[in-house]
Short mmCIF file of C-alpha atoms in Angstrom, two decimals:
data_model
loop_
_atom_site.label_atom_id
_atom_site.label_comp_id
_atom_site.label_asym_id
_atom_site.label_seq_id
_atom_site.Cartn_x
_atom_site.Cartn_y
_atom_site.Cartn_z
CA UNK A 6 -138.72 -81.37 -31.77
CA UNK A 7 -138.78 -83.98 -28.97
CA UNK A 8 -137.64 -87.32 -30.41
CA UNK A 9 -139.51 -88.82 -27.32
CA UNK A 10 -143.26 -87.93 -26.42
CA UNK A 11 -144.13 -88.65 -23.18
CA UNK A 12 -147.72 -87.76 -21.95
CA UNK A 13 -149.47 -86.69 -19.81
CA UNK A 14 -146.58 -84.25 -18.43
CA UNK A 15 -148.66 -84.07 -14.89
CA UNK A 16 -151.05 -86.37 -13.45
CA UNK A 17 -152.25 -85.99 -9.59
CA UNK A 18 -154.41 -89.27 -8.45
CA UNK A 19 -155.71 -90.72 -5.58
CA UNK A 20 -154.41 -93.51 -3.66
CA UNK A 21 -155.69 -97.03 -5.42
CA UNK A 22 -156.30 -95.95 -8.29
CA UNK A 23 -154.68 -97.18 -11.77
CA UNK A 24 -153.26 -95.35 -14.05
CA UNK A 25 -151.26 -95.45 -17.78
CA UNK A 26 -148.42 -93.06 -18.90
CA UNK A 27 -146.90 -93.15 -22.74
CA UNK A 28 -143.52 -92.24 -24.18
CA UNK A 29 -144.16 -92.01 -28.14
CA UNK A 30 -141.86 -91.61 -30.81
CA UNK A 31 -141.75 -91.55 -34.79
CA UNK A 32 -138.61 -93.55 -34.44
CA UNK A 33 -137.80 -97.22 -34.20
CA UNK A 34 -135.37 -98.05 -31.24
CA UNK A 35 -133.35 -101.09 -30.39
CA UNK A 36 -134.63 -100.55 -26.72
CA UNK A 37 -136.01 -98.34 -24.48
CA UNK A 38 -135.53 -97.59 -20.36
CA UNK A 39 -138.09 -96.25 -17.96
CA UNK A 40 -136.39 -94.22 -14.78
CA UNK A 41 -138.08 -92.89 -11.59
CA UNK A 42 -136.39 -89.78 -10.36
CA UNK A 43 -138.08 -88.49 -6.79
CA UNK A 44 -137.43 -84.48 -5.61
CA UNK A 45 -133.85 -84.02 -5.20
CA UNK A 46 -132.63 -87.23 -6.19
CA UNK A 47 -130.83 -88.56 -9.77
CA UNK A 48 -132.76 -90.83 -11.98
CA UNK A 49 -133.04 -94.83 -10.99
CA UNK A 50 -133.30 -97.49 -13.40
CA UNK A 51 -136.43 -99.23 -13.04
CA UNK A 52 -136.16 -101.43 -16.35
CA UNK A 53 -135.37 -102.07 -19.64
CA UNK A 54 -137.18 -103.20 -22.53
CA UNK A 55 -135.84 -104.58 -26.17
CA UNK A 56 -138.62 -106.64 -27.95
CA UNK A 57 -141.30 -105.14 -29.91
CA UNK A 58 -144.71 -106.33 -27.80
CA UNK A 59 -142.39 -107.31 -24.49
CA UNK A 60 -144.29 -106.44 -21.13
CA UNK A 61 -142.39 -106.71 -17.98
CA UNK A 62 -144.24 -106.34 -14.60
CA UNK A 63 -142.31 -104.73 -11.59
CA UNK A 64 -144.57 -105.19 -8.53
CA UNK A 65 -147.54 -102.96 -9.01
CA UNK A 66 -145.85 -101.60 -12.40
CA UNK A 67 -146.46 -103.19 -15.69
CA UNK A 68 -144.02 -102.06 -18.79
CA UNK A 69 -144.97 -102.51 -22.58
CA UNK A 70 -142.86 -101.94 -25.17
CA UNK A 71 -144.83 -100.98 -28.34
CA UNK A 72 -145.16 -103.75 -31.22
CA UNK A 73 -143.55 -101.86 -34.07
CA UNK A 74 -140.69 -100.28 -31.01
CA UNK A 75 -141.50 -96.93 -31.59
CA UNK A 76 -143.61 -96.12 -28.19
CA UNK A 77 -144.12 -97.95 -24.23
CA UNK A 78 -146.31 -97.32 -21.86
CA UNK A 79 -146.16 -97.48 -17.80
CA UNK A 80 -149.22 -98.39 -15.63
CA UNK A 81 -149.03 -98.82 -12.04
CA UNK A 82 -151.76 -100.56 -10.60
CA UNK A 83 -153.52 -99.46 -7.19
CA UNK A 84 -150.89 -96.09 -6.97
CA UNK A 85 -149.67 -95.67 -3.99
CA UNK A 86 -148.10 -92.21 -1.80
CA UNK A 87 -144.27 -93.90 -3.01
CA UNK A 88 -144.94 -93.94 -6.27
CA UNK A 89 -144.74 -89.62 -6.54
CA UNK A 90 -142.29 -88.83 -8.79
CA UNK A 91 -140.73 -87.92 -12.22
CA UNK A 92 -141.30 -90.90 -14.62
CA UNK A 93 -139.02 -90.35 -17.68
CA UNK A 94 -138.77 -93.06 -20.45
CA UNK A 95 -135.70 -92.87 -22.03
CA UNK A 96 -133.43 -94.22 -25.89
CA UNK A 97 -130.06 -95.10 -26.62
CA UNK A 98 -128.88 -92.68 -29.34
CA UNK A 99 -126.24 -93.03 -32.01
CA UNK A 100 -124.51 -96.31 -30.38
CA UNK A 101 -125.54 -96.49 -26.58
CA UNK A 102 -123.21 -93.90 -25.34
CA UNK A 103 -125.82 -91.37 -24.96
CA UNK A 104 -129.44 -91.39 -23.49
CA UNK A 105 -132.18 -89.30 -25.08
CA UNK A 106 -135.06 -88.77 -22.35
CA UNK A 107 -138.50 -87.73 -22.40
CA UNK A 108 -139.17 -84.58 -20.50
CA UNK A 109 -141.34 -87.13 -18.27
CA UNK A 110 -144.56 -87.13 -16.38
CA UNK A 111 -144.96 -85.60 -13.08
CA UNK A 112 -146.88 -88.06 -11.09
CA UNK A 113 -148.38 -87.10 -7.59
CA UNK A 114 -150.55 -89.67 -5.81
CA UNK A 115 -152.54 -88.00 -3.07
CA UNK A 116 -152.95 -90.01 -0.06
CA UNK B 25 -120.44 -99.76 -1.90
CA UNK B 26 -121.06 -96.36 -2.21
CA UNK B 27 -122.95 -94.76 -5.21
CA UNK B 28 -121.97 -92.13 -7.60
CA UNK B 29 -121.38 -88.83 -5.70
CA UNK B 30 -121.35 -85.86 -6.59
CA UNK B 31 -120.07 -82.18 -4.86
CA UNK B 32 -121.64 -79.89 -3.83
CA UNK B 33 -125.12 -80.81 -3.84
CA UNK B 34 -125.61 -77.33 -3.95
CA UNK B 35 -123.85 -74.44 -5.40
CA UNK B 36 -125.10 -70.69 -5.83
CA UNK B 37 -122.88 -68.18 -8.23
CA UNK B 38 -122.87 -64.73 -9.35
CA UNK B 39 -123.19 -64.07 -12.94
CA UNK B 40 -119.57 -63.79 -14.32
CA UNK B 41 -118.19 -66.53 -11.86
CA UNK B 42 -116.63 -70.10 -12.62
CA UNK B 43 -119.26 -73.37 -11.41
CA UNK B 44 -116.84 -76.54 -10.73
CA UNK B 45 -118.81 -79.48 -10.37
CA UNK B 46 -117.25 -83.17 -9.37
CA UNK B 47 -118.35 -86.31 -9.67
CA UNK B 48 -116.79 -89.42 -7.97
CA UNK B 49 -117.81 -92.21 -10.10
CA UNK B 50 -119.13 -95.63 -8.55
CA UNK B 51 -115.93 -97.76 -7.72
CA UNK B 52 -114.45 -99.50 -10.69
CA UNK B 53 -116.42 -97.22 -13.43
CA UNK B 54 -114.15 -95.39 -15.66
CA UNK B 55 -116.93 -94.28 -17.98
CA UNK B 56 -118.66 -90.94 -16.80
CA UNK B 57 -121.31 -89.43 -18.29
CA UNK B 58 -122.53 -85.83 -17.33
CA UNK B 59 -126.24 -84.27 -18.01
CA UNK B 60 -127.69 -81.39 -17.43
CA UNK B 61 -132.07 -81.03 -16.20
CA UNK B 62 -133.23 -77.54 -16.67
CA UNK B 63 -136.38 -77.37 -14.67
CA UNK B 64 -139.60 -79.21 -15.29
CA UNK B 65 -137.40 -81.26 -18.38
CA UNK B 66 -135.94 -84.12 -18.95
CA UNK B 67 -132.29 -85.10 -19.08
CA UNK B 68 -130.02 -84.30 -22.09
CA UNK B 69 -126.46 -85.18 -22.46
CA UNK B 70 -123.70 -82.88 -22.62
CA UNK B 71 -120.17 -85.14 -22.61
CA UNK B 72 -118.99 -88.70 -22.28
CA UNK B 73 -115.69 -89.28 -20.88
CA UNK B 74 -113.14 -92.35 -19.90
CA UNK B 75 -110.24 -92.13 -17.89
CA UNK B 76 -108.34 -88.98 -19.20
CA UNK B 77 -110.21 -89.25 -22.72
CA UNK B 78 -112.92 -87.02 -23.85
CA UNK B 79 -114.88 -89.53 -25.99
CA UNK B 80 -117.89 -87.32 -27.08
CA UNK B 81 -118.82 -83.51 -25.93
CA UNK B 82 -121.49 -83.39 -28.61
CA UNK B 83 -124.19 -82.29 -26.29
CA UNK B 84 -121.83 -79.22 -24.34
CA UNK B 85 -121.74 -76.06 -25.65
CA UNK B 86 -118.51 -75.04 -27.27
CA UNK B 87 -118.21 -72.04 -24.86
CA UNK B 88 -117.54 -71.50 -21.07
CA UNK B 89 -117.68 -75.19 -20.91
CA UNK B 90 -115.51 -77.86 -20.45
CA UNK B 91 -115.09 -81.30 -19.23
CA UNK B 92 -112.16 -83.80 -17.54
CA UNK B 93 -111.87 -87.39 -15.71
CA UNK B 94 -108.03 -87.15 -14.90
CA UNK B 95 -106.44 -90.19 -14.12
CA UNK B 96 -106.80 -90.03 -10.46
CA UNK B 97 -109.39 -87.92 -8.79
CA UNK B 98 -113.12 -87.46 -10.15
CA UNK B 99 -114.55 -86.19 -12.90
CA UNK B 100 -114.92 -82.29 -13.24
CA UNK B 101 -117.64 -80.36 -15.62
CA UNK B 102 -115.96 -76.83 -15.02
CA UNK B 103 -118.44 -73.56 -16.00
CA UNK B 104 -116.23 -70.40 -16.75
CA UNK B 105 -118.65 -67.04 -16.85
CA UNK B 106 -121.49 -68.45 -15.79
CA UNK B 107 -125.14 -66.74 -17.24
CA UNK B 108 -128.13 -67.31 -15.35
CA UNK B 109 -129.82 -69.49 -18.09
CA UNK B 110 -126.76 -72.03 -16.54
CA UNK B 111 -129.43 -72.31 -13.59
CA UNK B 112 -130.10 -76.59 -13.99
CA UNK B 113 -129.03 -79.51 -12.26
CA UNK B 114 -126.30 -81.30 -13.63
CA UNK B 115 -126.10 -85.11 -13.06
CA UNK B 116 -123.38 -87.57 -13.71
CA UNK B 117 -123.24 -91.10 -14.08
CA UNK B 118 -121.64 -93.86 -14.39
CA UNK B 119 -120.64 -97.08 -15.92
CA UNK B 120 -118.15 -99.91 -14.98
CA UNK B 121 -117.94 -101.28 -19.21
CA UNK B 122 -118.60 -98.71 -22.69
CA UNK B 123 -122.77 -98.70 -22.16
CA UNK B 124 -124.41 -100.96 -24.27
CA UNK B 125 -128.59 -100.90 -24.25
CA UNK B 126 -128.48 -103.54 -21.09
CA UNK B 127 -125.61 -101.76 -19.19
CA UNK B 128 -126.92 -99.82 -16.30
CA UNK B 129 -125.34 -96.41 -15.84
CA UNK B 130 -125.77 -95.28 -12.01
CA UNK B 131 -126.58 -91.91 -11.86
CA UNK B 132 -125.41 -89.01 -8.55
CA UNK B 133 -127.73 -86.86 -6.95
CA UNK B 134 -126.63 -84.05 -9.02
CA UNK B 135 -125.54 -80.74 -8.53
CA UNK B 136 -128.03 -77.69 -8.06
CA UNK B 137 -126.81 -74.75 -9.76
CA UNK B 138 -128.46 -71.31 -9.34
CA UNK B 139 -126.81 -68.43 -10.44
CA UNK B 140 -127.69 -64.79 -9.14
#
């Protein structure tokens, strides 16, 4: 059983449009970290959130970290070609000295 | 300042063989961290390690693997008799401080393993 749900695991848009992903849980967490990994690459740090209800906006991307901490949600507004990639939210697990991911959603935008 | 980097960035074995896979860790990090991404998953840890310590390997299997981040030199995630369901990218990362929920750890490239 996946202690993080993330959904949908693919999603191919077109260029401008919006869209939302989710990372779910059963679990309460002390925070929670989205990454973008592209084709080839390792996994970047694109934020972190730690308060139940906190949104934090990167550029086009807004992040929302679930009232009661147990889920978050990504949406990128007006996708764009750049934004392909493997979207995995991610947990701290037994003291912060391992990370628990998501097995992530596939995002294509199609120009 | 370079990033995390990791050799080879690809590797190809025969069944039976030994996979050694290094990781230079960002300078000033002595915390490494090494996961493996089977394909079309997410991340899961296999070991944490400090300078010539081996502070959790709760996540690597108790055979064929094993881990080390000697005191000089970079890390090394060594396979022994490798089995084609080793096929995965392995990433490491690192930290300069113990992680704590707003430490960033800075992740390689990774290393493509595909074994024949």
């Amino acid at each position: 059983t996946q202690l993080l749900e993330q959904s949908p695991q693919f999603l191919s848009i077109q260029e401008g449009e919006n869209l939302t992903v989710y990372c779910n849980s059963s679990s309460v967490f002390s925070s929670l970290q989205w990454y973008r990994q592209e084709p080839g690459e390792g996994p970047v740090l694109l934020v972190t959130v730690v308060t139940g209800g906190e949104v934090k906006k990167l550029k086009r991307l807004t992040f929302q970290f679930g009232d009661a901490r147990k889920d978050s949600s990504l949406h990128i507004t007006a996708a764009q070609p750049g934004d392909t990639g493997l979207y995995l939210c991610a947990v701290d697990f037994q003291g912060a000295q391992k990370l628990v991911f998501g097995q992530g959603t596939r995002l294509t935008i199609n120009p | 300042n370079a990033g995390v980097m990791q050799n080879p960035r690809h590797l190809v074995r025969r069944r039976g063989q030994e996979a050694r896979l290094r990781c230079s860790p960002m300078k000033g990090h002595s915390h490494v961290y090494w996961y493996r991404q089977l394909p079309e998953e997410g991340l899961k840890f296999m070991v944490y390690l400090q300078k010539e310590n081996i502070i959790d390997e709760s996540g690597m299997p108790k055979e064929r693997f094993s881990a080390e981040f000697p005191k000089e030199g970079p890390s090394i995630l060594r396979i022994q008799q490798v089995v084609r369901g080793d096929s995965a990218a392995y990433f490491c990362a690192s930290s300069p401080i113990k992680r704590a929920f707003n430490t960033e750890a800075f992740f390689g490239q990774g290393t493509r393993l595909t074994v024949v």
